[in-house]
Amino acid sequence: MRRNGAPRAAIALAATTTLLAVLAACGDGRHGGPSRHDGRTGAAGKAADSPAHRGIPGVGERLARRIPADAGQVVAVYGEGRDAPDSKVVLYTKRGSAWQETRSWPAHNGKKGWTADHHEGDRRSPVGVFTLTDAGGVLPDPGARLPYTRDASFAAPRWWAESHWHDFDYVIAIDYNRVKGTPPNDPSRPEGDSKGGGIWLHMDHGSGTSACVSLSRAAMEYLLRTLDPDRHPVVVMGDRADLES
C-alpha cells in the first residue's frame, strides 16, 4: 500500500496543481457572464495595409526602449481607458528598421482596466512589455510556431458561466511572473503569488477578463500560426495614456 501511495499522491497533487493554475488564470467567470460590453470581439480580424513606422504607433519612449532589439513581431494591446475593459490588438511586423501593421482585432482586457502594479485578484491587466514564448490549449495544435501544449486540463471548470467554457481552447502565455519554456498553465510564479500570474492571450467570452487579453477564435488562430520564436515576439500592453507616456 505504501509503495502505491506515493504515485497516487503525486498524481493527485499534479491534478490539484493544474486545476489551481486554471482557476488562477484570467477570465474565470467568477463575476458572471458577458457585461454591457458584449460582442465586440466576435468579428474576424482586419487586415492592414498601412505605411511602415519607425516606432510602434502610440507607444512612447518609456516602453519602446523595453522592446528587445531582436524583436521582429510586436502584439500591441491598446486599452481604451485606464478603467475600461475594451481594447484593440494590433500585430506589427518589423521590416528592416521600420514596423508594419499586419493585422488588428477588437479585444478585451481586465474588467477593471489596467495597472502598472498588478496584484492577484485586482481584475486589472498589467501594463508593460512581455515576451511571448509558449502556447497551448484544449484544442489540437492549429499549426502554432510557438511550442504548443495540448491538455484537457486547460478546460474551464463547468461551474463557471457557460460563456467562459471555451476561454482556454487556445492560449498564448504572456511572460508575466512565469517561467519561460514551460506550458502556459505551469503554476510557478517567480515573483511570488501576490503578484498574480496565469496571464494569457486567450479566446474571448464577450466581456472583460480577470487580467488577460481576450480575442476571437480567428484572431487566436492567426496569432498562433504567425508568432514565430525566431522573431522573438513580445506584447506591449496598457491603456493608451500609459502606452504613450
Short mmCIF file of C-alpha atoms in Angstrom, two decimals:
data_model
loop_
_atom_site.label_atom_id
_atom_site.label_comp_id
_atom_site.label_asym_id
_atom_site.label_seq_id
_atom_site.Cartn_x
_atom_site.Cartn_y
_atom_site.Cartn_z
CA MET A 1 0.00 0.00 0.00
CA ARG A 2 2.77 2.40 0.88
CA ARG A 3 4.51 1.62 -2.41
CA ASN A 4 1.43 2.63 -4.41
CA GLY A 5 0.54 5.54 -2.16
CA ALA A 6 3.34 7.86 -3.31
CA PRO A 7 2.47 7.72 -7.04
CA ARG A 8 -1.21 8.19 -6.25
CA ALA A 9 -0.41 11.15 -4.05
CA ALA A 10 1.80 12.60 -6.77
CA ILE A 11 -0.97 12.20 -9.36
CA ALA A 12 -3.49 13.82 -7.04
CA LEU A 13 -1.11 16.68 -6.31
CA ALA A 14 -0.43 17.23 -10.02
CA ALA A 15 -4.14 17.26 -10.81
CA THR A 16 -4.82 19.71 -7.98
CA THR A 17 -1.94 21.95 -9.07
CA THR A 18 -3.19 22.01 -12.66
CA LEU A 19 -6.73 22.85 -11.56
CA LEU A 20 -5.43 25.66 -9.36
CA ALA A 21 -3.44 27.02 -12.30
CA VAL A 22 -6.60 27.14 -14.43
CA LEU A 23 -8.59 28.69 -11.59
CA ALA A 24 -5.90 31.36 -11.23
CA ALA A 25 -5.99 32.14 -14.93
CA CYS A 26 -7.95 35.16 -16.03
CA GLY A 27 -11.46 35.21 -17.45
CA ASP A 28 -12.63 32.81 -14.76
CA GLY A 29 -16.25 33.90 -14.75
CA ARG A 30 -16.45 34.45 -11.01
CA HIS A 31 -18.09 37.78 -11.73
CA GLY A 32 -20.68 36.31 -14.05
CA GLY A 33 -21.12 36.23 -17.81
CA PRO A 34 -20.98 38.89 -20.50
CA SER A 35 -21.36 42.51 -19.46
CA ARG A 36 -22.74 45.50 -21.31
CA HIS A 37 -19.56 45.45 -23.40
CA ASP A 38 -20.57 42.15 -25.06
CA GLY A 39 -19.91 41.16 -28.63
CA ARG A 40 -17.04 43.43 -29.63
CA THR A 41 -14.55 40.66 -30.34
CA GLY A 42 -16.71 38.36 -32.42
CA ALA A 43 -15.66 39.90 -35.74
CA ALA A 44 -12.79 38.50 -37.75
CA GLY A 45 -9.52 40.39 -37.71
CA LYS A 46 -8.95 43.29 -40.07
CA ALA A 47 -6.05 43.04 -42.50
CA ALA A 48 -3.94 46.17 -42.53
CA ASP A 49 -2.38 47.97 -45.46
CA SER A 50 -0.73 50.82 -43.61
CA PRO A 51 2.63 52.54 -44.10
CA ALA A 52 5.63 51.40 -42.09
CA HIS A 53 6.58 53.33 -38.94
CA ARG A 54 9.99 53.75 -37.36
CA GLY A 55 8.42 53.08 -33.97
CA ILE A 56 5.26 51.37 -32.76
CA PRO A 57 2.44 53.93 -33.14
CA GLY A 58 1.04 55.11 -29.82
CA VAL A 59 3.94 53.68 -27.79
CA GLY A 60 6.16 56.25 -26.09
CA GLU A 61 9.87 56.09 -25.42
CA ARG A 62 9.46 54.68 -21.89
CA LEU A 63 8.01 51.38 -23.12
CA ALA A 64 9.55 51.43 -26.60
CA ARG A 65 13.04 51.15 -25.17
CA ARG A 66 11.98 47.99 -23.31
CA ILE A 67 11.24 46.20 -26.59
CA PRO A 68 14.23 43.90 -27.18
CA ALA A 69 16.43 44.84 -30.12
CA ASP A 70 15.97 41.39 -31.67
CA ALA A 71 12.15 41.50 -31.53
CA GLY A 72 10.66 41.18 -35.01
CA GLN A 73 6.99 40.89 -34.01
CA VAL A 74 5.04 43.04 -31.56
CA VAL A 75 1.49 42.43 -30.38
CA ALA A 76 0.32 45.86 -29.20
CA VAL A 77 -2.72 46.00 -26.92
CA TYR A 78 -4.27 49.48 -26.83
CA GLY A 79 -6.65 49.77 -23.89
CA GLU A 80 -9.46 52.29 -24.35
CA GLY A 81 -9.06 53.68 -20.84
CA ARG A 82 -7.34 53.07 -17.52
CA ASP A 83 -10.55 51.69 -16.01
CA ALA A 84 -12.10 50.23 -19.18
CA PRO A 85 -12.28 46.55 -20.25
CA ASP A 86 -12.21 47.20 -24.01
CA SER A 87 -9.11 47.30 -26.17
CA LYS A 88 -7.69 46.88 -29.64
CA VAL A 89 -4.93 44.42 -30.53
CA VAL A 90 -2.57 45.17 -33.42
CA LEU A 91 0.15 42.87 -34.74
CA TYR A 92 3.22 44.70 -36.04
CA THR A 93 5.99 43.08 -38.05
CA LYS A 94 9.44 44.58 -38.41
CA ARG A 95 10.53 45.24 -41.98
CA GLY A 96 14.11 46.43 -42.00
CA SER A 97 14.22 49.17 -39.37
CA ALA A 98 10.50 50.01 -39.59
CA TRP A 99 7.34 48.46 -38.15
CA GLN A 100 4.45 47.46 -40.44
CA GLU A 101 0.91 46.96 -39.15
CA THR A 102 -0.06 43.44 -40.20
CA ARG A 103 -3.45 42.76 -38.63
CA SER A 104 -5.80 44.15 -35.98
CA TRP A 105 -8.73 42.95 -33.89
CA PRO A 106 -11.09 44.22 -31.18
CA ALA A 107 -10.32 42.67 -27.79
CA HIS A 108 -10.96 42.77 -24.06
CA ASN A 109 -8.63 43.22 -21.10
CA GLY A 110 -9.12 43.20 -17.32
CA LYS A 111 -12.64 44.01 -16.11
CA LYS A 112 -11.34 46.97 -14.10
CA GLY A 113 -8.84 48.15 -16.70
CA TRP A 114 -5.07 48.46 -16.30
CA THR A 115 -2.38 48.82 -13.65
CA ALA A 116 1.38 49.32 -13.50
CA ASP A 117 1.45 47.31 -10.25
CA HIS A 118 -0.63 44.18 -10.82
CA HIS A 119 -1.61 42.00 -7.86
CA GLU A 120 -3.62 38.81 -7.61
CA GLY A 121 -7.35 39.47 -7.80
CA ASP A 122 -7.22 43.16 -8.75
CA ARG A 123 -9.05 42.47 -12.05
CA ARG A 124 -6.63 44.74 -13.92
CA SER A 125 -4.23 43.81 -16.72
CA PRO A 126 -0.55 44.65 -16.17
CA VAL A 127 0.97 47.49 -18.19
CA GLY A 128 4.31 46.63 -19.74
CA VAL A 129 6.39 44.78 -22.32
CA PHE A 130 6.46 40.99 -22.02
CA THR A 131 7.85 38.21 -24.17
CA LEU A 132 5.63 35.55 -25.77
CA THR A 133 7.28 32.13 -25.67
CA ASP A 134 4.70 29.39 -25.02
CA ALA A 135 1.21 28.41 -26.14
CA GLY A 136 -1.34 25.68 -25.56
CA GLY A 137 -4.98 24.91 -25.05
CA VAL A 138 -7.76 22.36 -25.06
CA LEU A 139 -7.92 22.11 -28.85
CA PRO A 140 -5.38 20.43 -31.14
CA ASP A 141 -2.40 22.46 -32.26
CA PRO A 142 -3.67 24.64 -35.15
CA GLY A 143 -0.18 24.93 -36.62
CA ALA A 144 1.42 27.08 -33.95
CA ARG A 145 5.03 28.15 -34.33
CA LEU A 146 5.45 28.69 -30.61
CA PRO A 147 5.78 25.49 -28.53
CA TYR A 148 2.20 24.26 -28.08
CA THR A 149 0.91 22.09 -25.23
CA ARG A 150 -2.45 20.44 -25.78
CA ASP A 151 -4.00 19.39 -22.49
CA ALA A 152 -7.60 18.85 -21.39
CA SER A 153 -6.65 20.41 -18.06
CA PHE A 154 -6.80 23.84 -19.71
CA ALA A 155 -10.60 23.49 -19.86
CA ALA A 156 -12.53 25.97 -17.75
CA PRO A 157 -14.49 24.32 -14.91
CA ARG A 158 -18.11 23.70 -15.80
CA TRP A 159 -19.28 25.58 -12.74
CA TRP A 160 -18.14 28.79 -14.45
CA ALA A 161 -20.66 30.64 -16.61
CA GLU A 162 -21.20 28.81 -19.90
CA SER A 163 -19.93 31.83 -21.84
CA HIS A 164 -16.46 31.12 -20.37
CA TRP A 165 -16.25 27.41 -21.17
CA HIS A 166 -14.15 27.92 -24.31
CA ASP A 167 -11.89 30.70 -22.99
CA PHE A 168 -8.85 28.44 -22.92
CA ASP A 169 -9.38 26.45 -26.11
CA TYR A 170 -6.35 28.41 -27.35
CA VAL A 171 -3.96 30.37 -25.14
CA ILE A 172 -0.64 32.16 -25.54
CA ALA A 173 1.19 32.79 -22.29
CA ILE A 174 2.20 36.37 -21.55
CA ASP A 175 5.54 36.10 -19.76
CA TYR A 176 4.46 37.98 -16.65
CA ASN A 177 5.60 36.31 -13.40
CA ARG A 178 6.11 32.93 -15.03
CA VAL A 179 8.93 30.61 -16.11
CA LYS A 180 9.60 30.80 -19.84
CA GLY A 181 9.75 27.49 -21.68
CA THR A 182 7.01 25.87 -19.58
CA PRO A 183 3.38 25.20 -20.55
CA PRO A 184 1.10 28.23 -20.05
CA ASN A 185 -0.67 26.52 -17.14
CA ASP A 186 2.54 25.88 -15.21
CA PRO A 187 1.78 27.39 -11.77
CA SER A 188 5.29 28.68 -10.99
CA ARG A 189 5.39 32.36 -10.02
CA PRO A 190 8.99 33.54 -9.56
CA GLU A 191 7.94 36.91 -8.08
CA GLY A 192 5.52 35.31 -5.61
CA ASP A 193 1.80 34.56 -5.61
CA SER A 194 0.80 38.07 -4.54
CA LYS A 195 1.96 39.45 -7.90
CA GLY A 196 -0.55 37.29 -9.74
CA GLY A 197 0.06 35.15 -12.79
CA GLY A 198 -1.59 32.96 -15.40
CA ILE A 199 -1.97 35.99 -17.66
CA TRP A 200 -2.63 34.92 -21.23
CA LEU A 201 -3.89 35.88 -24.62
CA HIS A 202 -6.95 33.65 -24.93
CA MET A 203 -10.34 33.30 -26.57
CA ASP A 204 -12.97 35.91 -25.87
CA HIS A 205 -16.23 35.49 -23.98
CA GLY A 206 -17.71 38.89 -24.75
CA SER A 207 -16.63 40.92 -21.71
CA GLY A 208 -13.65 41.90 -19.57
CA THR A 209 -11.32 39.34 -18.01
CA SER A 210 -9.57 38.88 -14.68
CA ALA A 211 -6.29 40.22 -16.15
CA CYS A 212 -5.78 38.53 -19.52
CA VAL A 213 -6.35 39.83 -23.04
CA SER A 214 -9.07 38.01 -24.97
CA LEU A 215 -9.67 37.84 -28.72
CA SER A 216 -11.85 35.97 -31.20
CA ARG A 217 -11.03 32.41 -32.18
CA ALA A 218 -9.98 33.58 -35.65
CA ALA A 219 -7.57 36.09 -34.10
CA MET A 220 -6.05 33.47 -31.79
CA GLU A 221 -5.59 31.02 -34.66
CA TYR A 222 -3.90 33.72 -36.73
CA LEU A 223 -1.54 34.68 -33.91
CA LEU A 224 -0.69 31.06 -33.14
CA ARG A 225 0.19 30.40 -36.78
CA THR A 226 2.10 33.67 -37.17
CA LEU A 227 4.07 34.38 -33.98
CA ASP A 228 7.50 32.93 -34.65
CA PRO A 229 10.01 32.20 -31.86
CA ASP A 230 12.80 33.02 -34.32
CA ARG A 231 11.39 36.55 -34.46
CA HIS A 232 11.27 36.89 -30.66
CA PRO A 233 7.68 38.15 -30.35
CA VAL A 234 6.64 40.42 -27.49
CA VAL A 235 3.43 42.02 -26.30
CA VAL A 236 3.29 45.73 -25.45
CA MET A 237 0.13 46.36 -23.46
CA GLY A 238 -1.64 49.04 -21.50
CA ASP A 239 -4.20 51.80 -21.68
CA ARG A 240 -3.46 54.38 -24.35
CA ALA A 241 -2.35 57.04 -21.86
CA ASP A 242 0.17 54.72 -20.21
CA LEU A 243 1.42 53.43 -23.55
CA GLU A 244 2.09 56.94 -24.81
CA SER A 245 3.76 58.22 -21.63
#
